C-alpha positions as CSV (number, residue, x, y, z in Angstrom):
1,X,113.9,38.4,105.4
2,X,113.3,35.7,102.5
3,X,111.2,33.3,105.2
4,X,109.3,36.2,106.5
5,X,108.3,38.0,103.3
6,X,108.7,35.3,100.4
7,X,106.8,36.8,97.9
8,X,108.5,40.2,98.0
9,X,112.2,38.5,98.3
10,X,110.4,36.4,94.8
11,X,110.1,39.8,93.0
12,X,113.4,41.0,93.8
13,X,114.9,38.0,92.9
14,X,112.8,37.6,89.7
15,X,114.5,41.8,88.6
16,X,117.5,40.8,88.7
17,X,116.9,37.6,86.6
18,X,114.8,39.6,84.0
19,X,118.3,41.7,83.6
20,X,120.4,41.2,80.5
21,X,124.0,39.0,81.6
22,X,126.0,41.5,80.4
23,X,123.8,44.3,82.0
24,X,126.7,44.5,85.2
25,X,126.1,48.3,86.2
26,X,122.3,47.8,86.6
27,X,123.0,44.7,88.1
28,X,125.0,46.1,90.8
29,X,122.4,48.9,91.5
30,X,119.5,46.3,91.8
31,X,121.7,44.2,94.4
32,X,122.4,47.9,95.9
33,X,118.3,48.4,96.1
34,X,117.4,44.7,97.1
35,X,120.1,45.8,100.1
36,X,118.0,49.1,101.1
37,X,115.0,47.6,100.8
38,X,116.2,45.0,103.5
39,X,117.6,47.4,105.7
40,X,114.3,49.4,105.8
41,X,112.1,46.1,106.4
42,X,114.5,45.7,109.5
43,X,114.2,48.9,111.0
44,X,113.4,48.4,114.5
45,X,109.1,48.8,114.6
46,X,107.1,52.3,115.5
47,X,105.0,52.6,118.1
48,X,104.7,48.2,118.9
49,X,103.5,47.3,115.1
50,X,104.2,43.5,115.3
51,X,106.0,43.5,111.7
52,X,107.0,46.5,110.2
53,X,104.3,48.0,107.8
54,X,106.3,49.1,104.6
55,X,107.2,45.0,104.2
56,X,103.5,44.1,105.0
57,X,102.8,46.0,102.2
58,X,105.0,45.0,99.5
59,X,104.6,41.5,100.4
60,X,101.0,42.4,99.7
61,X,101.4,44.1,96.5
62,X,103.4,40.9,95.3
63,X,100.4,38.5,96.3
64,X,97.7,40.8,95.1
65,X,99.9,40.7,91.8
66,X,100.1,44.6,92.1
67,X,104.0,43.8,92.2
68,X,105.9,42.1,90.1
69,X,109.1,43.6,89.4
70,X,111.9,46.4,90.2
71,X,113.1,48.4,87.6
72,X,115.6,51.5,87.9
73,X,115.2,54.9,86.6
74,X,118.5,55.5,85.2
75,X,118.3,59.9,83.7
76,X,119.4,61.6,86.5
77,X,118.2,64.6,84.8
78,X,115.1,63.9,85.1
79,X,114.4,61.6,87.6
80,X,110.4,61.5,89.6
81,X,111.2,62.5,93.0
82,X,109.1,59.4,94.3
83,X,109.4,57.1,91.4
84,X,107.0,55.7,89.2
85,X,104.1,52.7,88.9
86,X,104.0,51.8,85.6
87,X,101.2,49.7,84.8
88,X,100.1,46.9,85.4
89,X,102.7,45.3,87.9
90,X,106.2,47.6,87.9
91,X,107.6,50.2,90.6
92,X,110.5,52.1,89.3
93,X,112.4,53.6,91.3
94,X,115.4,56.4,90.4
95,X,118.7,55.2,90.6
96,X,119.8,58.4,92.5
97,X,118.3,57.1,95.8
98,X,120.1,54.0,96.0
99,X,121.7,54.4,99.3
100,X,119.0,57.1,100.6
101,X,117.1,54.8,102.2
102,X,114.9,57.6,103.6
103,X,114.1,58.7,100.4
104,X,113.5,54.9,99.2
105,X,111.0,54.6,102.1
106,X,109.1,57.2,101.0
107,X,109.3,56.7,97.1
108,X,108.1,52.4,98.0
109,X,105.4,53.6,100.0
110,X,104.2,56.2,97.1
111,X,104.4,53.7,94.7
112,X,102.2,50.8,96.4
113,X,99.7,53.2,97.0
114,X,99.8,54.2,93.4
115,X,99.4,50.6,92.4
116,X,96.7,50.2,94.7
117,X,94.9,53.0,92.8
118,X,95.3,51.2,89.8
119,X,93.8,48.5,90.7
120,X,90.8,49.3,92.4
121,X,88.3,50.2,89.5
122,X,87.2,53.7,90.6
123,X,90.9,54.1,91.0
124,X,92.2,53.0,87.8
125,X,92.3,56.9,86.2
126,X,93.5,58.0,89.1
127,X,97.2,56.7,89.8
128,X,99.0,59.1,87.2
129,X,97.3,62.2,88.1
130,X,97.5,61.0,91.8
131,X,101.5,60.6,90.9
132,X,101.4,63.5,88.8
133,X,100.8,65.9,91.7
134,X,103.2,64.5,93.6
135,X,106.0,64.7,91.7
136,X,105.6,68.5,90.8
137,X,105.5,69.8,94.6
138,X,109.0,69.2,96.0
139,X,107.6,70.2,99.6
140,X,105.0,67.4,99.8
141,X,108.0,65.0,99.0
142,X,109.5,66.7,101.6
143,X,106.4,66.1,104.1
144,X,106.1,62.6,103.2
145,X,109.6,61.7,103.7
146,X,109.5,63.5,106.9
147,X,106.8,62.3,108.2
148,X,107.8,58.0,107.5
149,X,111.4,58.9,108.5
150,X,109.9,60.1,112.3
151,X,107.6,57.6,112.4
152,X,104.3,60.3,112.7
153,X,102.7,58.3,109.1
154,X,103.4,54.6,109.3
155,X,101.6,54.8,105.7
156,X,99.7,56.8,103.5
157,X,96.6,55.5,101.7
158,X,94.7,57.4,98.3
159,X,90.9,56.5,98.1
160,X,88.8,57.1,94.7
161,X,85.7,58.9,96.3
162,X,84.7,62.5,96.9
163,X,84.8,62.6,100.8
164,X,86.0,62.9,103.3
165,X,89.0,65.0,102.0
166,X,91.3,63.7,104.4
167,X,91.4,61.4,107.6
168,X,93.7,60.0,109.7
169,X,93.7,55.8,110.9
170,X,95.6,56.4,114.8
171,X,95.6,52.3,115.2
172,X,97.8,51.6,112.1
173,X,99.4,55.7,111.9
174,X,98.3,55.7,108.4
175,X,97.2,59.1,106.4
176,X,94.2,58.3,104.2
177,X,93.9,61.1,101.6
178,X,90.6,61.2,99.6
179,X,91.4,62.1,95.9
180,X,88.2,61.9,93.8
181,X,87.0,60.0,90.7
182,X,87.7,62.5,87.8
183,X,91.1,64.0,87.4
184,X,89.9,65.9,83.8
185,X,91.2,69.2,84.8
186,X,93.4,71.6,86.3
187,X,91.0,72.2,89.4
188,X,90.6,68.4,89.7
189,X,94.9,68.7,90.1
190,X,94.7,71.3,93.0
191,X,92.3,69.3,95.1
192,X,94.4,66.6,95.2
193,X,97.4,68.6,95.6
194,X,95.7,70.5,98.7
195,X,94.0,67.6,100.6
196,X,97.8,65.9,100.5
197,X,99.7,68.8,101.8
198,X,97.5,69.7,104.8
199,X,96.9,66.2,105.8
200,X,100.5,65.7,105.6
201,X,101.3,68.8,107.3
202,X,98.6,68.0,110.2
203,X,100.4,64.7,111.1
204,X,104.0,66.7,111.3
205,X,102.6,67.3,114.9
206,X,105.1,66.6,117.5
207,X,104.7,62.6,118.7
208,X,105.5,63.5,122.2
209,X,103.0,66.6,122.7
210,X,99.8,65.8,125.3
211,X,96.8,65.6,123.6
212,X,98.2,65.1,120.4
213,X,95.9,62.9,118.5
214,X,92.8,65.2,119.6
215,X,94.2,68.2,118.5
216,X,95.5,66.2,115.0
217,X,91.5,65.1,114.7
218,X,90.4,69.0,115.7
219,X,92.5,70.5,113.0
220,X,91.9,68.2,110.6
221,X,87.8,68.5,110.7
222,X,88.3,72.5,111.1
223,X,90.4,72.0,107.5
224,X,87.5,69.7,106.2
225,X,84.6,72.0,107.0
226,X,86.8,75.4,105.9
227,X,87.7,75.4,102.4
228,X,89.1,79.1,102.2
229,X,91.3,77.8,105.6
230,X,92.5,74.5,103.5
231,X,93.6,76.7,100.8
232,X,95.7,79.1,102.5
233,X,97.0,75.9,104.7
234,X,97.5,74.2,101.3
235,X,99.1,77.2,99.6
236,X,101.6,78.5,102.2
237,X,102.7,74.4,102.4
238,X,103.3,74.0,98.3
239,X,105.0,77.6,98.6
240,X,108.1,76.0,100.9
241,X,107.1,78.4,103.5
242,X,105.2,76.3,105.5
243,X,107.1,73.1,106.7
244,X,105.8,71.8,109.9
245,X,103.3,71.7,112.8
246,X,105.2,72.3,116.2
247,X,104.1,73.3,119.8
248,X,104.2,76.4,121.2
249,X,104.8,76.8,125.2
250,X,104.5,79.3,127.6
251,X,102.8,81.9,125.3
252,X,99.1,82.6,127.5
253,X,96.6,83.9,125.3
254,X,97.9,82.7,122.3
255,X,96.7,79.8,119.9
256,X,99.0,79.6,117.0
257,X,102.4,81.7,115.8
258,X,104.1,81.6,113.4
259,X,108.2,81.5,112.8
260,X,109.5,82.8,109.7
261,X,112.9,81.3,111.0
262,X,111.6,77.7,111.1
263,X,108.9,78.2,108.6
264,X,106.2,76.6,111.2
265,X,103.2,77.3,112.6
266,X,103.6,76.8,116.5
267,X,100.1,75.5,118.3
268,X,98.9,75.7,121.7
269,X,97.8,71.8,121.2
270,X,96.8,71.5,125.0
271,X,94.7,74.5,124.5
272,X,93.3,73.3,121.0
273,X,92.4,69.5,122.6
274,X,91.1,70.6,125.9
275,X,87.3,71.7,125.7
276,X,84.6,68.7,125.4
277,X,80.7,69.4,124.8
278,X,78.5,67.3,127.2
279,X,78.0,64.9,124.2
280,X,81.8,64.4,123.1
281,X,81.3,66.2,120.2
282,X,83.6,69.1,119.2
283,X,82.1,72.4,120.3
284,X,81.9,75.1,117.3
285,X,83.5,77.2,119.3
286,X,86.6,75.4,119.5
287,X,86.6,74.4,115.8
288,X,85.9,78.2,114.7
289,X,88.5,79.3,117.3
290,X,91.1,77.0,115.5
291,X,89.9,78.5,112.3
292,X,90.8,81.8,113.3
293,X,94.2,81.7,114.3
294,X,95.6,78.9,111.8
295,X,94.3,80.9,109.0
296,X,96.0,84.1,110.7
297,X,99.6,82.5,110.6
298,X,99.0,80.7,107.3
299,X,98.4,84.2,105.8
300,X,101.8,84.8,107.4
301,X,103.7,81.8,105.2
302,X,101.9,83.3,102.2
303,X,102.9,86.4,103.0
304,X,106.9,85.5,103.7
305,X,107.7,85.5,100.2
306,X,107.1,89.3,100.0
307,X,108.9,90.1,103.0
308,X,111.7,88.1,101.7
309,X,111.6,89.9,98.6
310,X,111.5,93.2,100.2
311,X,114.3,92.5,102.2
312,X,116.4,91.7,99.3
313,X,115.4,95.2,97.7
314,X,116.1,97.2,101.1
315,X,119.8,95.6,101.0
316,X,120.5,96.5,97.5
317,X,119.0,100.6,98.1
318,X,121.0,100.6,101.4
319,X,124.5,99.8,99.8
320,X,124.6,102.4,97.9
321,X,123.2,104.9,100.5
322,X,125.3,108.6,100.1
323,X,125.8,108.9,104.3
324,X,127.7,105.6,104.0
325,X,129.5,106.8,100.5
326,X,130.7,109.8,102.6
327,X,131.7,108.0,105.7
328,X,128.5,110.3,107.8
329,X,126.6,108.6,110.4
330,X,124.0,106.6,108.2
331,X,120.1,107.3,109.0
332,X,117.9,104.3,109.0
333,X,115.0,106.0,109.7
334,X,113.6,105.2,106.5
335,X,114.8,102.0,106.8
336,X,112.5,101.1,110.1
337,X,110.1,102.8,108.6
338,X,109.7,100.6,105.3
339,X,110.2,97.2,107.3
340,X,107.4,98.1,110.2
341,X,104.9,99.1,107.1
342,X,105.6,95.6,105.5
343,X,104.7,94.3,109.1
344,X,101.7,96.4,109.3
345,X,100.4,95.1,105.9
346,X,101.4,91.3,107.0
347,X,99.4,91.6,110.2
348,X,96.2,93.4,108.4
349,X,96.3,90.7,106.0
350,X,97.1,87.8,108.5
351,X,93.7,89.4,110.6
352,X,91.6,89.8,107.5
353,X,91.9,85.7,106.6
354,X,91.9,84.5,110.3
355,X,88.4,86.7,110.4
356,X,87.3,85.2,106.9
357,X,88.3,81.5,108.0
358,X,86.2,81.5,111.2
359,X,83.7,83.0,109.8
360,X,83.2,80.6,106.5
361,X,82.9,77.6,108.7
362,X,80.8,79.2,111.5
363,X,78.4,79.8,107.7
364,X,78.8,76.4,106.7
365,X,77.7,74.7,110.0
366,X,74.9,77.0,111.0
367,X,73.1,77.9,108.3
368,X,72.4,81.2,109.7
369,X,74.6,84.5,108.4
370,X,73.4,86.3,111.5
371,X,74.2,83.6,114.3
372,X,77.5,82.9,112.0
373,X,78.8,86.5,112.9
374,X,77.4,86.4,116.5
375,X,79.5,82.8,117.1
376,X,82.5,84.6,115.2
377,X,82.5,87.7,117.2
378,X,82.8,86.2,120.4
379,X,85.7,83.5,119.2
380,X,87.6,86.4,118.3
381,X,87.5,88.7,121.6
382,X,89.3,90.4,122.9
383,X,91.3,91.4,119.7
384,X,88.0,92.1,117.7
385,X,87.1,94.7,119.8
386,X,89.7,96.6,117.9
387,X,87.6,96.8,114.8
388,X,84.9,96.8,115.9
389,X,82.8,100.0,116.6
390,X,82.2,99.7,120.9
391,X,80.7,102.8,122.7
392,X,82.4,105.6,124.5
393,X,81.3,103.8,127.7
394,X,82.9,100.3,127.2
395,X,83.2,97.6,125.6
396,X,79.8,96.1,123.5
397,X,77.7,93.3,125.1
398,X,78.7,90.2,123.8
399,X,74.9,89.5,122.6
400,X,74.9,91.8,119.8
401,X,77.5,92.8,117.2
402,X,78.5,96.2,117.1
403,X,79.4,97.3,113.4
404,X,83.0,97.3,111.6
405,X,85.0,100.8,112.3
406,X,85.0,102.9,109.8
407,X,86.8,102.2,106.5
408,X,86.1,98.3,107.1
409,X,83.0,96.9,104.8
410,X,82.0,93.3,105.3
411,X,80.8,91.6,101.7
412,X,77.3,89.6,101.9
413,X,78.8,86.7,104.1
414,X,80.1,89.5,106.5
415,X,83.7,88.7,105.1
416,X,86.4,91.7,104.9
417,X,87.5,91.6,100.9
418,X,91.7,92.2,101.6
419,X,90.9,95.2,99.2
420,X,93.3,98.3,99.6
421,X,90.9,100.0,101.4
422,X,89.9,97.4,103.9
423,X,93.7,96.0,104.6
424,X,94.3,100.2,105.4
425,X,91.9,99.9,107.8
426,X,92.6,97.3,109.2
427,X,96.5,98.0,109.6
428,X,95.0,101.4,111.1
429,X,93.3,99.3,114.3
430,X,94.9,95.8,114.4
431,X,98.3,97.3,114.1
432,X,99.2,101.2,115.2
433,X,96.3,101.0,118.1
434,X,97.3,97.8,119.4
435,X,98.6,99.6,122.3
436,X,95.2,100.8,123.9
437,X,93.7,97.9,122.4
438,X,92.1,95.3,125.4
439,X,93.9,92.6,125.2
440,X,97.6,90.1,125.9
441,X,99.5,91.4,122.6
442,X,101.9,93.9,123.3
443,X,102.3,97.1,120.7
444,X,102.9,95.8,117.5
445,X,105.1,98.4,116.3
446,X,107.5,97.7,119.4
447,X,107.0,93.6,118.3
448,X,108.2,94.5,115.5
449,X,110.8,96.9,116.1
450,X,113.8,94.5,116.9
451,X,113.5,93.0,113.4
452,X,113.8,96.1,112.0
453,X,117.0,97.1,114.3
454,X,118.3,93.8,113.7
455,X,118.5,94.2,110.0
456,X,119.7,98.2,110.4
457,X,122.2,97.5,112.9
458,X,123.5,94.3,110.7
459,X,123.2,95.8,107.3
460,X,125.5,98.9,108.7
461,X,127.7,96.8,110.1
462,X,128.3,94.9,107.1
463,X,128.9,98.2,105.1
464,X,131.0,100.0,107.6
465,X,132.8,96.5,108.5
466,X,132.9,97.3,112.5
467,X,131.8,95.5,115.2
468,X,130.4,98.4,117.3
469,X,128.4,100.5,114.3
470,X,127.2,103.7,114.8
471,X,123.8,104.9,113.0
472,X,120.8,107.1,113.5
473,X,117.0,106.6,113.8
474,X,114.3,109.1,114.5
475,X,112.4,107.1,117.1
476,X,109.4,110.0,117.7
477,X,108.6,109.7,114.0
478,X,108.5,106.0,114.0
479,X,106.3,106.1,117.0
480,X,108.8,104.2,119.0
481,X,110.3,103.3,122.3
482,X,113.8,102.2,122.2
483,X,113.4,101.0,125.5
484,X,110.8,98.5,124.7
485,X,112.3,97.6,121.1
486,X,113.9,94.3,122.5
487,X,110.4,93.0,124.3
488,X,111.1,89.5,121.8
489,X,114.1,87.9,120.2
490,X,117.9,89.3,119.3
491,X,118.0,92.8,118.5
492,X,121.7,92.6,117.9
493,X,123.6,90.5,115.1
494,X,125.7,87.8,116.6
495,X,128.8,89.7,115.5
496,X,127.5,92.7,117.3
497,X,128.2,93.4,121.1
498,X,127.8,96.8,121.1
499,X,125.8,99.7,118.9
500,X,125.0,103.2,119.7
501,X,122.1,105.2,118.1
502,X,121.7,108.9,117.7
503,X,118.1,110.0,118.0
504,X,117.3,113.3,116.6
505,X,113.2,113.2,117.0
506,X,113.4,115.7,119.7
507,X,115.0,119.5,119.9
508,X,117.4,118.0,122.1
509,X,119.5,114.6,120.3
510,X,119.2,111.8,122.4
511,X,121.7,108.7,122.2
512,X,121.1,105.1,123.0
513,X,123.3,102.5,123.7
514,X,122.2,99.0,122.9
515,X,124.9,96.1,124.3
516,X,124.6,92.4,125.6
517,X,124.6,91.6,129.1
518,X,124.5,87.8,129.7
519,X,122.3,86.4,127.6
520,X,119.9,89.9,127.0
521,X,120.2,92.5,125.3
522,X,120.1,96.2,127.4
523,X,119.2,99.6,126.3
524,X,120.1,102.9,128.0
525,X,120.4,105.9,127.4
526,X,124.0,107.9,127.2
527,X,124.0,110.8,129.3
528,X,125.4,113.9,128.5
529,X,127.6,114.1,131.0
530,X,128.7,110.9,129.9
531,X,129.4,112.2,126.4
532,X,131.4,115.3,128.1
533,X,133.9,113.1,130.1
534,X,134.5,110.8,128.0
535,X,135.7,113.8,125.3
536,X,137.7,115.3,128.5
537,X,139.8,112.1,129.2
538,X,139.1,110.0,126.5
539,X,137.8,106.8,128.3
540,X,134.2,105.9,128.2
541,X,133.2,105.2,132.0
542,X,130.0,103.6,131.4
543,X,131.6,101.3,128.9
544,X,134.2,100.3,131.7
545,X,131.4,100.1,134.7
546,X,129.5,97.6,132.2
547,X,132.7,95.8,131.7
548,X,133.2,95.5,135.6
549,X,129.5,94.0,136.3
550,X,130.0,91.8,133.6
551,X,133.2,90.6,134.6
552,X,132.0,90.1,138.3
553,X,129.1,88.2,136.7
């Protein structure tokens, strides 16, 4: 490397010399980094860049006399999670990552573009609060490394100046992150903070999706002309709950999802980069579209933490519930019940900011409150029309906006406050009438059902320790199907085969059996005369009949 990059081999070199002769443990650490820093510089090249980018750099930094020296961060108590610039000319990194060399990748990176801050003059104020920010949000670490360790971000650039908030270079892969000239207070802190974490989180798209650089550009500009959007982006991202950018497939209809699982947002990014205005430009449509659904599923991240939390609190009432104390079969009605109301909140809530996002920008670019909700209302059919008042003999023309339902009030910018009131409302037509509701969605409540039965059926089995549990539900009262509570994702535990629920909704108790079959999961319903054999000779025939198919399977 020392004939291709002289000046940055000089400033190793020159560390270790500065050390002390008896100074043998720093030494050996130094050597250890001089070693990482080579095997990064080596790393085979992203996406044909002649010389790799991160050596470019340094050797830069050296020449531009931004760079003078290594030094080691040695309190592993309390180590920056990038390092540190310290003024005028040294980059210290923390001991702890020698032999991380993702880590070290990220943390040399941070540091030359701290340095670079420094010494640019708008800059020069900048570089600590610009490190600052950094250092106190674990998950944009977390972004940054992940983003130089796939190759998406090639670099990452800091500019002293007011706009744009956030851009993105495609012909060197490099993030450049607008930052301001005045870091005086708290508000100054958040910006920052915000305009890093969504730009980051915008280049976590995946390299190999079609049409990935327009739909990177689209996103970005909807963040830069939303502020409310770039907040909840921003927020659900600093939270942990919001790690990535991925693509969703085979979902018609639908934009964006989120997974609590994976803690992404998934994006239809061939949707999002296919429609072109005759002049190239990005239609408003599109952009207010985007708006829509990615501040929907961001309100989702925000939201996780509560549902996490509630979770926690329906485990701890459950264990001590007096059906299980007495060894009766345990009713989970309540149970359901609680988790599909935390649903219905999430989704009122979700629908309330996605409405809010789409219509801030659609203010912003048009001037015009009245055209604003006109452009809004038609991004948002055919869901909207569950809302919004239509007349007994259809649906409302397009042209004109029909009113919000009642118990929905919009604000002066025609905005829905998430007031108790309007996030009732909005639960009462979003969520329980999605089934009449025009529209691709299916019932929410059924959606939402097998996360519910998931978390009964496991919870039980954990308490009664048995692999085929045995619990009740009241289906009627929940408004339920049992037959369509398995329309997405496991409804069973993978410890679980087999579960049979009693359902008393009726004058007559019904019971379902919910048990794998290949790789689904089946529900039927137990017969009486299934129930009266199987008490006469003691074998369960269905059980045995499934066991047959499968076996000839």
């Amino acid at each position: 490397m020392s004939s291709s990059y002289p000046a940055l081999d000089r400033a190793i070199t020159d560390s270790l010399s500065a050390l002390p002769a008896d100074d043998e443990a720093t030494r050996q650490r130094l050597t250890a980094l001089r070693e990482g820093i080579y095997r990064i510089v080596a790393a085979p090249p992203h996406d044909g860049t002649p010389q790799p980018i991160l050596a470019q750099q340094l050797e830069a930094a050296v020449q531009a006399r931004r760079l003078a020296r290594f030094e080691l961060e040695n309190n592993p108590a309390s180590p920056s999670p990038l390092g540190r610039f310290r003024p005028p000319n040294r980059f210290v990194v923390p001991a702890a990552q020698i032999g991380d060399d993702d880590a070290l990748h990220a943390t040399l990176a941070m540091l030359d573009c701290a340095s670079r801050l420094y010494a640019s003059e708008a800059g020069r104020t900048m570089h600590e609060p610009f490190q600052d920010v950094i250092a106190a949000s674990p998950p944009i670490v977390a972004l940054i490394r992940g983003c130089l360790r796939s190759g998406k971000l090639l670099a990452i650039a800091a500019r002293p100046v007011a706009t744009p908030v956030f851009d993105y270079h495609e012909d060197s892969a490099t993030l450049v992150v607008a930052i301001g000239t005045t870091a005086k207070d708290a508000a100054a802190h958040s910006a920052i903070r915000d305009r890093l974490a969504a730009g980051l989180l915008c280049c976590t798209l995946p390299l190999t999706a079609q049409g990935r650089q327009t739909a990177m550009r689209r996103i970005m500009l909807t963040l830069r002309l939303s502020p409310k959007l770039l907040g909840g982006v921003a927020g659900a991202v600093v939270r942990g709950t919001l790690k990535t950018l991925g693509e969703l497939r085979s979902r018609p209809g639908t934009i964006a999802l989120y997974s609590t699982q994976l803690e992404a947002i998934h994006l239809d990014i061939s949707a999002i980069a296919k429609h072109r205005s005759g002049s190239g430009d990005v239609p408003l449509e599109t952009l207010v579209r985007i708006a829509q659904n990615l501040g929907h599923e961001a309100q989702h991240a925000l939201n996780i933490c509560v549902y996490r939390q509630a979770r926690q609190s329906y485990y701890e009432r459950y264990a001590q519930h007096p059906t299980l104390a007495a060894g009766a079969l345990p009713d989970y009605t309540k149970w359901v019940h609680a988790y599909l109301s935390l649903h219905r909140w999430d989704e009122a809530h979700a629908e309330i900011a996605g409405w809010n996002a789409g219509i801030g920008l659609a203010q912003r670019q048009l001037r015009d409150r009245d055209k604003a909700l006109n452009l809004c209302y038609r991004c948002a059919l055919p869901l909207a029309r569950r809302y919004f008042q239509q007349p007994a003999s259809g649906p409302a023309p397009i042209a004109s906006v029909p009113p919000p339902r009642e118990g929905l009030q919009f604000d002066a910018n025609y905005q829905f406050a998430p007031r108790k009131d309007n996030v009732e409302a909005m639960g009462r037509y979003f969520y329980d009438e999605s089934a009449a509701a025009p529209g691709r969605l299916p019932y929410y409540p059924n959606l939402y059902a097998h996360y519910a039965l998931f978390e009964a059926i496991d919870h039980c089995r954990r308490v009664t320790r048995t692999s085929t549990p045995r619990l009740r539900i009241d289906f009627k009262r929940l408004r339920l199907d049992p037959r369509r509570c398995v329309v997405e994702g496991p409804t069973l535990p993978s410890q679980v085969n087999e579960v049979e629920i009693e359902d008393r909704s009726g004058r007559a108790t019904k019971r379902w059996r919910f048990y794998r079959h290949g790789g689904d999961v089946v529900v039927e319903e137990i017969r009486q005369e299934q129930i009266d054999l199987a008490q006469i000779f003691g074998v369960d025939f269905a059980r045995q009949k499934r066991k047959r198919s499968s076996d000839g399977d």
